[in-house]
Amino acid sequence: MANPSTQVPSNAITTEIIFAQEFSQVSYTLLEIPKSLESFLKENENNDLSFQIRGLETDAAVLCTPTQTFSLQRAHTSNTLMPIAPIKRQQKRNPEATIDEAPTLPMDMDFGLDMDMDTTEEEDKKEGEYDQQMVLDILDSVLDLIPVSPRLERLSELLNMAPFEGWAQEVDRKGYIYTWEHLQSAIQASDKEIKQWLKDHHACLIDGHWRLFRQRFMYDILQEMLMAVNVLEMTVQDIEATALYQAICEDNTEANGIQEWMVKHCLESFAEEGNLPSGHFKLSDKKMCLFMGVHILSTVERGNRWILSDFMRHWQQSLHNQFEPDLAYLAGECIIDTEKSPDQRYQPIKYIRYFSKDNLPNEAAARFAALFEIKPKWEAHEIRPFLRDLVLDEKKLDILLLKHARSVKQPGGGVVYNSRIIK
């Protein structure tokens, strides 16, 4: 009597699994996708989607969707995985044939759920329980897709090779310039994330190439704009674009002066949304204050610093008293130090110096090492702006701080972070 455990239940559906004669392993890779990507695919199931693995040959691979970036990490499984696919039969089956007599199946045969066979309906019903499935591969791992921050630091490096500073200087321009396709292939970020970086850094499309204005050149244009606003008795909350273009460009020649399209680019880049008529713009306090502040700090010789009160006065002057400077705008772009005055009768002196997160390593451990090298102790509100670009949300930022820094609660409240590495 047969062992009941080896008998196929009467209601079971069985399938015949076969290997092709020219079976080749390592043909497929399984991806395990997170919920966010699953939702994105469902929302766009009727749209044409393109995913790419981006970066240079020396980069760790990332997969980019149109809106997000994922790292690819291989995870080995304890069980062997065998992806299979149903075979679309092209000929009538011989009911007397055995498995050993099954025809040789070429590697390029058609797979599919539809069974195109020259059989009767009764034969299909009878023989449908024995559909053949072909093994596509034998796998012992899957690739996990893990959401990560876009790796955008290379954008600044590439676009600063040949910044734009007017047509007169283009004759002697050195360095490469890049099209959108070039940036897509080299930058490990989604199209949406790359475009957002270009917008945040006021990049401009010039003759089919993405360019950054040289910082001093953009500073000069903005100064011209603010002076023209004062002369025309307009306000930065309501700038009439046509009048501004005429006031700035009428005395500049086409060959080497500030042209209308340059002013238009700066006006649109530094504007914010407002309920204004068409052709009118409102300049953003944050964008203007940030750019002017960074320009003043970064043009000082490396290692030099400003007395904070002197910097604030110079910052205000550069804004033509049209905006109210706030040090919060410079978070992640500067360091403020406090030192005792040589004369004990006076209050401690505060200094400010340029120190940008854009110049720090993109790897977390190296980033923390650089931060604690420049300053051994950081208050929470000081260090967080230098780390936000490494994570996707504030919760992950707390985890990052817990992993790489030691926190010490202060008697008066607040937290100070220092290095976990004892030197």
PDB file of N, CA and C in Angstrom, residues 289-387:
ATOM      1  N   CYS A 289      18.721  86.563   1.129  1.00  0.00           N
ATOM      2  CA  CYS A 289      19.598  86.646   2.304  1.00  0.00           C
ATOM      3  C   CYS A 289      20.638  85.532   2.296  1.00  0.00           C
ATOM      4  N   LEU A 290      20.237  84.328   1.914  1.00  0.00           N
ATOM      5  CA  LEU A 290      21.165  83.197   1.868  1.00  0.00           C
ATOM      6  C   LEU A 290      22.276  83.452   0.859  1.00  0.00           C
ATOM      7  N   PHE A 291      21.915  83.863  -0.345  1.00  0.00           N
ATOM      8  CA  PHE A 291      22.935  84.065  -1.379  1.00  0.00           C
ATOM      9  C   PHE A 291      23.903  85.170  -0.982  1.00  0.00           C
ATOM     10  N   MET A 292      23.379  86.303  -0.534  1.00  0.00           N
ATOM     11  CA  MET A 292      24.255  87.422  -0.176  1.00  0.00           C
ATOM     12  C   MET A 292      25.148  87.067   1.008  1.00  0.00           C
ATOM     13  N   GLY A 293      24.589  86.393   1.996  1.00  0.00           N
ATOM     14  CA  GLY A 293      25.382  86.011   3.157  1.00  0.00           C
ATOM     15  C   GLY A 293      26.497  85.056   2.806  1.00  0.00           C
ATOM     16  N   VAL A 294      26.190  84.029   2.007  1.00  0.00           N
ATOM     17  CA  VAL A 294      27.208  83.048   1.597  1.00  0.00           C
ATOM     18  C   VAL A 294      28.273  83.724   0.740  1.00  0.00           C
ATOM     19  N   HIS A 295      27.850  84.633  -0.133  1.00  0.00           N
ATOM     20  CA  HIS A 295      28.831  85.328  -0.985  1.00  0.00           C
ATOM     21  C   HIS A 295      29.817  86.124  -0.132  1.00  0.00           C
ATOM     22  N   ILE A 296      29.331  86.845   0.849  1.00  0.00           N
ATOM     23  CA  ILE A 296      30.205  87.655   1.695  1.00  0.00           C
ATOM     24  C   ILE A 296      31.162  86.766   2.473  1.00  0.00           C
ATOM     25  N   LEU A 297      30.652  85.688   3.046  1.00  0.00           N
ATOM     26  CA  LEU A 297      31.492  84.796   3.854  1.00  0.00           C
ATOM     27  C   LEU A 297      32.509  84.041   3.007  1.00  0.00           C
ATOM     28  N   SER A 298      32.081  83.548   1.846  1.00  0.00           N
ATOM     29  CA  SER A 298      32.948  82.665   1.055  1.00  0.00           C
ATOM     30  C   SER A 298      34.013  83.412   0.275  1.00  0.00           C
ATOM     31  N   THR A 299      33.872  84.733   0.101  1.00  0.00           N
ATOM     32  CA  THR A 299      34.878  85.479  -0.647  1.00  0.00           C
ATOM     33  C   THR A 299      36.010  85.971   0.243  1.00  0.00           C
ATOM     34  N   VAL A 300      35.852  85.815   1.557  1.00  0.00           N
ATOM     35  CA  VAL A 300      36.949  86.118   2.466  1.00  0.00           C
ATOM     36  C   VAL A 300      37.981  85.016   2.344  1.00  0.00           C
ATOM     37  N   GLU A 301      39.264  85.352   2.456  1.00  0.00           N
ATOM     38  CA  GLU A 301      40.313  84.355   2.313  1.00  0.00           C
ATOM     39  C   GLU A 301      40.096  83.202   3.286  1.00  0.00           C
ATOM     40  N   ARG A 302      40.410  82.009   2.824  1.00  0.00           N
ATOM     41  CA  ARG A 302      40.188  80.803   3.618  1.00  0.00           C
ATOM     42  C   ARG A 302      40.876  80.920   4.987  1.00  0.00           C
ATOM     43  N   GLY A 303      40.144  80.641   6.035  1.00  0.00           N
ATOM     44  CA  GLY A 303      40.666  80.720   7.387  1.00  0.00           C
ATOM     45  C   GLY A 303      40.343  82.041   8.057  1.00  0.00           C
ATOM     46  N   ASN A 304      40.014  83.064   7.267  1.00  0.00           N
ATOM     47  CA  ASN A 304      39.637  84.340   7.857  1.00  0.00           C
ATOM     48  C   ASN A 304      38.209  84.290   8.361  1.00  0.00           C
ATOM     49  N   ARG A 305      37.857  85.245   9.183  1.00  0.00           N
ATOM     50  CA  ARG A 305      36.512  85.279   9.754  1.00  0.00           C
ATOM     51  C   ARG A 305      36.121  86.724  10.027  1.00  0.00           C
ATOM     52  N   TRP A 306      34.812  86.891  10.240  1.00  0.00           N
ATOM     53  CA  TRP A 306      34.258  88.198  10.543  1.00  0.00           C
ATOM     54  C   TRP A 306      33.889  88.272  12.024  1.00  0.00           C
ATOM     55  N   ILE A 307      34.051  89.450  12.605  1.00  0.00           N
ATOM     56  CA  ILE A 307      33.356  89.705  13.861  1.00  0.00           C
ATOM     57  C   ILE A 307      31.873  89.749  13.518  1.00  0.00           C
ATOM     58  N   LEU A 308      31.067  89.040  14.269  1.00  0.00           N
ATOM     59  CA  LEU A 308      29.661  88.844  13.903  1.00  0.00           C
ATOM     60  C   LEU A 308      28.930  90.156  13.680  1.00  0.00           C
ATOM     61  N   SER A 309      29.155  91.126  14.539  1.00  0.00           N
ATOM     62  CA  SER A 309      28.445  92.409  14.394  1.00  0.00           C
ATOM     63  C   SER A 309      28.836  93.112  13.095  1.00  0.00           C
ATOM     64  N   ASP A 310      30.129  93.015  12.704  1.00  0.00           N
ATOM     65  CA  ASP A 310      30.577  93.626  11.443  1.00  0.00           C
ATOM     66  C   ASP A 310      29.945  92.915  10.245  1.00  0.00           C
ATOM     67  N   PHE A 311      29.897  91.590  10.324  1.00  0.00           N
ATOM     68  CA  PHE A 311      29.284  90.828   9.233  1.00  0.00           C
ATOM     69  C   PHE A 311      27.812  91.189   9.067  1.00  0.00           C
ATOM     70  N   MET A 312      27.077  91.272  10.173  1.00  0.00           N
ATOM     71  CA  MET A 312      25.650  91.576  10.093  1.00  0.00           C
ATOM     72  C   MET A 312      25.423  92.939   9.434  1.00  0.00           C
ATOM     73  N   ARG A 313      26.282  93.903   9.745  1.00  0.00           N
ATOM     74  CA  ARG A 313      26.141  95.229   9.150  1.00  0.00           C
ATOM     75  C   ARG A 313      26.425  95.188   7.650  1.00  0.00           C
ATOM     76  N   HIS A 314      27.475  94.484   7.261  1.00  0.00           N
ATOM     77  CA  HIS A 314      27.827  94.378   5.842  1.00  0.00           C
ATOM     78  C   HIS A 314      26.754  93.590   5.076  1.00  0.00           C
ATOM     79  N   TRP A 315      26.224  92.568   5.701  1.00  0.00           N
ATOM     80  CA  TRP A 315      25.148  91.753   5.100  1.00  0.00           C
ATOM     81  C   TRP A 315      23.929  92.613   4.817  1.00  0.00           C
ATOM     82  N   GLN A 316      23.564  93.444   5.796  1.00  0.00           N
ATOM     83  CA  GLN A 316      22.408  94.319   5.642  1.00  0.00           C
ATOM     84  C   GLN A 316      22.621  95.308   4.499  1.00  0.00           C
ATOM     85  N   GLN A 317      23.840  95.839   4.402  1.00  0.00           N
ATOM     86  CA  GLN A 317      24.131  96.800   3.336  1.00  0.00           C
ATOM     87  C   GLN A 317      24.032  96.160   1.958  1.00  0.00           C
ATOM     88  N   SER A 318      24.473  94.893   1.841  1.00  0.00           N
ATOM     89  CA  SER A 318      24.426  94.214   0.540  1.00  0.00           C
ATOM     90  C   SER A 318      22.988  93.981   0.081  1.00  0.00           C
ATOM     91  N   LEU A 319      22.058  94.002   1.011  1.00  0.00           N
ATOM     92  CA  LEU A 319      20.638  93.793   0.690  1.00  0.00           C
ATOM     93  C   LEU A 319      19.898  95.106   0.499  1.00  0.00           C
ATOM     94  N   HIS A 320      20.629  96.218   0.548  1.00  0.00           N
ATOM     95  CA  HIS A 320      20.056  97.541   0.314  1.00  0.00           C
ATOM     96  C   HIS A 320      18.866  97.833   1.233  1.00  0.00           C
ATOM     97  N   ASN A 321      18.921  97.279   2.428  1.00  0.00           N
ATOM     98  CA  ASN A 321      17.865  97.490   3.435  1.00  0.00           C
ATOM     99  C   ASN A 321      16.480  97.057   2.948  1.00  0.00           C
ATOM    100  N   GLN A 322      16.451  96.168   1.959  1.00  0.00           N
ATOM    101  CA  GLN A 322      15.181  95.669   1.432  1.00  0.00           C
ATOM    102  C   GLN A 322      14.748  94.376   2.127  1.00  0.00           C
ATOM    103  N   PHE A 323      15.668  93.717   2.817  1.00  0.00           N
ATOM    104  CA  PHE A 323      15.372  92.461   3.493  1.00  0.00           C
ATOM    105  C   PHE A 323      15.960  92.508   4.900  1.00  0.00           C
ATOM    106  N   GLU A 324      15.432  91.651   5.759  1.00  0.00           N
ATOM    107  CA  GLU A 324      15.917  91.575   7.127  1.00  0.00           C
ATOM    108  C   GLU A 324      16.770  90.323   7.284  1.00  0.00           C
ATOM    109  N   PRO A 325      18.099  90.466   7.386  1.00  0.00           N
ATOM    110  CA  PRO A 325      18.943  89.280   7.508  1.00  0.00           C
ATOM    111  C   PRO A 325      18.680  88.527   8.801  1.00  0.00           C
ATOM    112  N   ASP A 326      18.734  87.207   8.711  1.00  0.00           N
ATOM    113  CA  ASP A 326      18.517  86.340   9.868  1.00  0.00           C
ATOM    114  C   ASP A 326      19.528  85.206   9.783  1.00  0.00           C
ATOM    115  N   LEU A 327      20.280  84.995  10.866  1.00  0.00           N
ATOM    116  CA  LEU A 327      21.301  83.950  10.857  1.00  0.00           C
ATOM    117  C   LEU A 327      20.725  82.561  10.599  1.00  0.00           C
ATOM    118  N   ALA A 328      19.424  82.372  10.843  1.00  0.00           N
ATOM    119  CA  ALA A 328      18.794  81.077  10.569  1.00  0.00           C
ATOM    120  C   ALA A 328      18.866  80.733   9.083  1.00  0.00           C
ATOM    121  N   TYR A 329      18.922  81.743   8.210  1.00  0.00           N
ATOM    122  CA  TYR A 329      19.030  81.497   6.771  1.00  0.00           C
ATOM    123  C   TYR A 329      20.366  80.843   6.410  1.00  0.00           C
ATOM    124  N   LEU A 330      21.387  81.030   7.252  1.00  0.00           N
ATOM    125  CA  LEU A 330      22.733  80.529   6.956  1.00  0.00           C
ATOM    126  C   LEU A 330      23.034  79.198   7.633  1.00  0.00           C
ATOM    127  N   ALA A 331      22.003  78.538   8.153  1.00  0.00           N
ATOM    128  CA  ALA A 331      22.215  77.229   8.799  1.00  0.00           C
ATOM    129  C   ALA A 331      22.830  76.251   7.802  1.00  0.00           C
ATOM    130  N   GLY A 332      23.911  75.607   8.218  1.00  0.00           N
ATOM    131  CA  GLY A 332      24.615  74.673   7.340  1.00  0.00           C
ATOM    132  C   GLY A 332      25.620  75.331   6.420  1.00  0.00           C
ATOM    133  N   GLU A 333      25.802  76.658   6.550  1.00  0.00           N
ATOM    134  CA  GLU A 333      26.737  77.379   5.688  1.00  0.00           C
ATOM    135  C   GLU A 333      27.786  78.152   6.484  1.00  0.00           C
ATOM    136  N   CYS A 334      27.720  78.132   7.808  1.00  0.00           N
ATOM    137  CA  CYS A 334      28.666  78.906   8.596  1.00  0.00           C
ATOM    138  C   CYS A 334      28.824  78.306   9.985  1.00  0.00           C
ATOM    139  N   ILE A 335      29.865  78.757  10.671  1.00  0.00           N
ATOM    140  CA  ILE A 335      30.105  78.399  12.068  1.00  0.00           C
ATOM    141  C   ILE A 335      30.272  79.696  12.859  1.00  0.00           C
ATOM    142  N   ILE A 336      29.662  79.747  14.005  1.00  0.00           N
ATOM    143  CA  ILE A 336      29.804  80.899  14.897  1.00  0.00           C
ATOM    144  C   ILE A 336      30.600  80.467  16.119  1.00  0.00           C
ATOM    145  N   ASP A 337      31.694  81.147  16.384  1.00  0.00           N
ATOM    146  CA  ASP A 337      32.556  80.871  17.528  1.00  0.00           C
ATOM    147  C   ASP A 337      32.442  82.007  18.537  1.00  0.00           C
ATOM    148  N   THR A 338      32.581  81.672  19.795  1.00  0.00           N
ATOM    149  CA  THR A 338      32.586  82.674  20.861  1.00  0.00           C
ATOM    150  C   THR A 338      33.918  82.601  21.597  1.00  0.00           C
ATOM    151  N   GLU A 339      34.575  83.726  21.688  1.00  0.00           N
ATOM    152  CA  GLU A 339      35.868  83.787  22.373  1.00  0.00           C
ATOM    153  C   GLU A 339      35.849  84.885  23.424  1.00  0.00           C
ATOM    154  N   LYS A 340      36.615  84.675  24.483  1.00  0.00           N
ATOM    155  CA  LYS A 340      36.710  85.674  25.541  1.00  0.00           C
ATOM    156  C   LYS A 340      37.423  86.914  25.021  1.00  0.00           C
ATOM    157  N   SER A 341      36.970  88.058  25.479  1.00  0.00           N
ATOM    158  CA  SER A 341      37.617  89.308  25.108  1.00  0.00           C
ATOM    159  C   SER A 341      38.941  89.439  25.852  1.00  0.00           C
ATOM    160  N   PRO A 342      39.977  89.997  25.210  1.00  0.00           N
ATOM    161  CA  PRO A 342      41.251  90.218  25.913  1.00  0.00           C
ATOM    162  C   PRO A 342      41.079  91.075  27.158  1.00  0.00           C
ATOM    163  N   ASP A 343      40.106  91.949  27.083  1.00  0.00           N
ATOM    164  CA  ASP A 343      39.803  92.810  28.235  1.00  0.00           C
ATOM    165  C   ASP A 343      38.625  92.203  28.979  1.00  0.00           C
ATOM    166  N   GLN A 344      38.849  91.783  30.196  1.00  0.00           N
ATOM    167  CA  GLN A 344      37.822  91.088  30.970  1.00  0.00           C
ATOM    168  C   GLN A 344      36.597  91.955  31.244  1.00  0.00           C
ATOM    169  N   ARG A 345      36.736  93.262  31.062  1.00  0.00           N
ATOM    170  CA  ARG A 345      35.605  94.144  31.317  1.00  0.00           C
ATOM    171  C   ARG A 345      34.540  94.043  30.223  1.00  0.00           C
ATOM    172  N   TYR A 346      34.891  93.450  29.094  1.00  0.00           N
ATOM    173  CA  TYR A 346      33.967  93.393  27.970  1.00  0.00           C
ATOM    174  C   TYR A 346      33.383  91.990  27.803  1.00  0.00           C
ATOM    175  N   GLN A 347      32.251  91.937  27.115  1.00  0.00           N
ATOM    176  CA  GLN A 347      31.575  90.674  26.842  1.00  0.00           C
ATOM    177  C   GLN A 347      32.405  89.837  25.868  1.00  0.00           C
ATOM    178  N   PRO A 348      32.221  88.502  25.875  1.00  0.00           N
ATOM    179  CA  PRO A 348      32.895  87.652  24.880  1.00  0.00           C
ATOM    180  C   PRO A 348      32.576  88.112  23.460  1.00  0.00           C
ATOM    181  N   ILE A 349      33.515  87.869  22.548  1.00  0.00           N
ATOM    182  CA  ILE A 349      33.356  88.298  21.158  1.00  0.00           C
ATOM    183  C   ILE A 349      32.892  87.116  20.316  1.00  0.00           C
ATOM    184  N   LYS A 350      31.893  87.354  19.472  1.00  0.00           N
ATOM    185  CA  LYS A 350      31.403  86.311  18.559  1.00  0.00           C
ATOM    186  C   LYS A 350      31.968  86.540  17.160  1.00  0.00           C
ATOM    187  N   TYR A 351      32.447  85.438  16.556  1.00  0.00           N
ATOM    188  CA  TYR A 351      32.980  85.470  15.206  1.00  0.00           C
ATOM    189  C   TYR A 351      32.140  84.536  14.321  1.00  0.00           C
ATOM    190  N   ILE A 352      32.097  84.834  13.040  1.00  0.00           N
ATOM    191  CA  ILE A 352      31.406  83.976  12.076  1.00  0.00           C
ATOM    192  C   ILE A 352      32.346  83.680  10.913  1.00  0.00           C
ATOM    193  N   ARG A 353      32.316  82.453  10.414  1.00  0.00           N
ATOM    194  CA  ARG A 353      33.179  82.055   9.289  1.00  0.00           C
ATOM    195  C   ARG A 353      32.413  81.109   8.371  1.00  0.00           C
ATOM    196  N   TYR A 354      32.849  81.069   7.133  1.00  0.00           N
ATOM    197  CA  TYR A 354      32.201  80.219   6.132  1.00  0.00           C
ATOM    198  C   TYR A 354      32.588  78.766   6.348  1.00  0.00           C
ATOM    199  N   PHE A 355      31.595  77.897   6.384  1.00  0.00           N
ATOM    200  CA  PHE A 355      31.816  76.450   6.527  1.00  0.00           C
ATOM    201  C   PHE A 355      30.560  75.767   5.983  1.00  0.00           C
ATOM    202  N   SER A 356      30.631  75.266   4.749  1.00  0.00           N
ATOM    203  CA  SER A 356      29.439  74.771   4.066  1.00  0.00           C
ATOM    204  C   SER A 356      29.336  73.252   4.098  1.00  0.00           C
ATOM    205  N   LYS A 357      28.137  72.758   4.278  1.00  0.00           N
ATOM    206  CA  LYS A 357      27.885  71.312   4.233  1.00  0.00           C
ATOM    207  C   LYS A 357      28.208  70.741   2.859  1.00  0.00           C
ATOM    208  N   ASP A 358      28.148  71.582   1.822  1.00  0.00           N
ATOM    209  CA  ASP A 358      28.429  71.113   0.462  1.00  0.00           C
ATOM    210  C   ASP A 358      29.883  70.695   0.285  1.00  0.00           C
ATOM    211  N   ASN A 359      30.755  71.142   1.177  1.00  0.00           N
ATOM    212  CA  ASN A 359      32.177  70.809   1.073  1.00  0.00           C
ATOM    213  C   ASN A 359      32.574  69.658   1.988  1.00  0.00           C
ATOM    214  N   LEU A 360      31.596  69.022   2.625  1.00  0.00           N
ATOM    215  CA  LEU A 360      31.875  67.930   3.556  1.00  0.00           C
ATOM    216  C   LEU A 360      31.713  66.581   2.866  1.00  0.00           C
ATOM    217  N   PRO A 361      32.345  65.524   3.393  1.00  0.00           N
ATOM    218  CA  PRO A 361      32.196  64.183   2.797  1.00  0.00           C
ATOM    219  C   PRO A 361      30.739  63.728   2.790  1.00  0.00           C
ATOM    220  N   ASN A 362      30.402  62.892   1.819  1.00  0.00           N
ATOM    221  CA  ASN A 362      29.032  62.410   1.701  1.00  0.00           C
ATOM    222  C   ASN A 362      28.786  61.141   2.499  1.00  0.00           C
ATOM    223  N   GLU A 363      29.832  60.525   3.026  1.00  0.00           N
ATOM    224  CA  GLU A 363      29.693  59.315   3.838  1.00  0.00           C
ATOM    225  C   GLU A 363      29.582  59.736   5.310  1.00  0.00           C
ATOM    226  N   ALA A 364      28.650  59.099   6.037  1.00  0.00           N
ATOM    227  CA  ALA A 364      28.278  59.573   7.373  1.00  0.00           C
ATOM    228  C   ALA A 364      29.456  59.629   8.342  1.00  0.00           C
ATOM    229  N   ALA A 365      30.219  58.537   8.449  1.00  0.00           N
ATOM    230  CA  ALA A 365      31.329  58.501   9.409  1.00  0.00           C
ATOM    231  C   ALA A 365      32.355  59.590   9.106  1.00  0.00           C
ATOM    232  N   ALA A 366      32.680  59.765   7.830  1.00  0.00           N
ATOM    233  CA  ALA A 366      33.640  60.800   7.440  1.00  0.00           C
ATOM    234  C   ALA A 366      33.075  62.196   7.696  1.00  0.00           C
ATOM    235  N   ARG A 367      31.767  62.354   7.508  1.00  0.00           N
ATOM    236  CA  ARG A 367      31.124  63.651   7.767  1.00  0.00           C
ATOM    237  C   ARG A 367      31.254  64.032   9.241  1.00  0.00           C
ATOM    238  N   PHE A 368      30.948  63.085  10.129  1.00  0.00           N
ATOM    239  CA  PHE A 368      31.060  63.359  11.561  1.00  0.00           C
ATOM    240  C   PHE A 368      32.510  63.634  11.960  1.00  0.00           C
ATOM    241  N   ALA A 369      33.456  62.878  11.393  1.00  0.00           N
ATOM    242  CA  ALA A 369      34.864  63.096  11.708  1.00  0.00           C
ATOM    243  C   ALA A 369      35.289  64.516  11.327  1.00  0.00           C
ATOM    244  N   ALA A 370      34.838  64.981  10.163  1.00  0.00           N
ATOM    245  CA  ALA A 370      35.185  66.334   9.714  1.00  0.00           C
ATOM    246  C   ALA A 370      34.557  67.393  10.612  1.00  0.00           C
ATOM    247  N   LEU A 371      33.326  67.157  11.035  1.00  0.00           N
ATOM    248  CA  LEU A 371      32.642  68.126  11.900  1.00  0.00           C
ATOM    249  C   LEU A 371      33.327  68.232  13.260  1.00  0.00           C
ATOM    250  N   PHE A 372      33.672  67.091  13.856  1.00  0.00           N
ATOM    251  CA  PHE A 372      34.286  67.131  15.185  1.00  0.00           C
ATOM    252  C   PHE A 372      35.749  67.567  15.129  1.00  0.00           C
ATOM    253  N   GLU A 373      36.345  67.485  13.955  1.00  0.00           N
ATOM    254  CA  GLU A 373      37.703  67.997  13.814  1.00  0.00           C
ATOM    255  C   GLU A 373      37.702  69.520  13.820  1.00  0.00           C
ATOM    256  N   ILE A 374      36.709  70.110  13.185  1.00  0.00           N
ATOM    257  CA  ILE A 374      36.642  71.566  13.114  1.00  0.00           C
ATOM    258  C   ILE A 374      36.107  72.173  14.396  1.00  0.00           C
ATOM    259  N   LYS A 375      35.289  71.382  15.123  1.00  0.00           N
ATOM    260  CA  LYS A 375      34.693  71.877  16.362  1.00  0.00           C
ATOM    261  C   LYS A 375      34.355  70.682  17.237  1.00  0.00           C
ATOM    262  N   PRO A 376      34.985  70.524  18.409  1.00  0.00           N
ATOM    263  CA  PRO A 376      34.798  69.301  19.207  1.00  0.00           C
ATOM    264  C   PRO A 376      33.423  69.158  19.838  1.00  0.00           C
ATOM    265  N   LYS A 377      32.730  70.260  20.060  1.00  0.00           N
ATOM    266  CA  LYS A 377      31.394  70.198  20.672  1.00  0.00           C
ATOM    267  C   LYS A 377      30.400  71.013  19.855  1.00  0.00           C
ATOM    268  N   TRP A 378      29.236  70.397  19.636  1.00  0.00           N
ATOM    269  CA  TRP A 378      28.186  71.043  18.842  1.00  0.00           C
ATOM    270  C   TRP A 378      26.867  70.999  19.600  1.00  0.00           C
ATOM    271  N   GLU A 379      26.168  72.110  19.624  1.00  0.00           N
ATOM    272  CA  GLU A 379      24.800  72.090  20.119  1.00  0.00           C
ATOM    273  C   GLU A 379      23.899  71.498  19.039  1.00  0.00           C
ATOM    274  N   ALA A 380      22.744  70.985  19.464  1.00  0.00           N
ATOM    275  CA  ALA A 380      21.867  70.269  18.531  1.00  0.00           C
ATOM    276  C   ALA A 380      21.464  71.146  17.351  1.00  0.00           C
ATOM    277  N   HIS A 381      21.098  72.400  17.610  1.00  0.00           N
ATOM    278  CA  HIS A 381      20.635  73.271  16.513  1.00  0.00           C
ATOM    279  C   HIS A 381      21.769  73.648  15.569  1.00  0.00           C
ATOM    280  N   GLU A 382      23.033  73.493  16.025  1.00  0.00           N
ATOM    281  CA  GLU A 382      24.176  73.809  15.179  1.00  0.00           C
ATOM    282  C   GLU A 382      24.518  72.657  14.237  1.00  0.00           C
ATOM    283  N   ILE A 383      24.506  71.427  14.750  1.00  0.00           N
ATOM    284  CA  ILE A 383      25.008  70.289  13.968  1.00  0.00           C
ATOM    285  C   ILE A 383      23.973  69.718  13.007  1.00  0.00           C
ATOM    286  N   ARG A 384      22.694  69.808  13.352  1.00  0.00           N
ATOM    287  CA  ARG A 384      21.665  69.160  12.523  1.00  0.00           C
ATOM    288  C   ARG A 384      21.647  69.665  11.076  1.00  0.00           C
ATOM    289  N   PRO A 385      21.777  70.985  10.816  1.00  0.00           N
ATOM    290  CA  PRO A 385      21.766  71.438   9.420  1.00  0.00           C
ATOM    291  C   PRO A 385      22.888  70.860   8.566  1.00  0.00           C
ATOM    292  N   PHE A 386      23.991  70.437   9.206  1.00  0.00           N
ATOM    293  CA  PHE A 386      25.117  69.879   8.453  1.00  0.00           C
ATOM    294  C   PHE A 386      24.919  68.394   8.141  1.00  0.00           C
ATOM    295  N   LEU A 387      23.820  67.816   8.603  1.00  0.00           N
ATOM    296  CA  LEU A 387      23.594  66.377   8.433  1.00  0.00           C
ATOM    297  C   LEU A 387      22.321  66.050   7.655  1.00  0.00           C
TER     298      LEU A 387
END
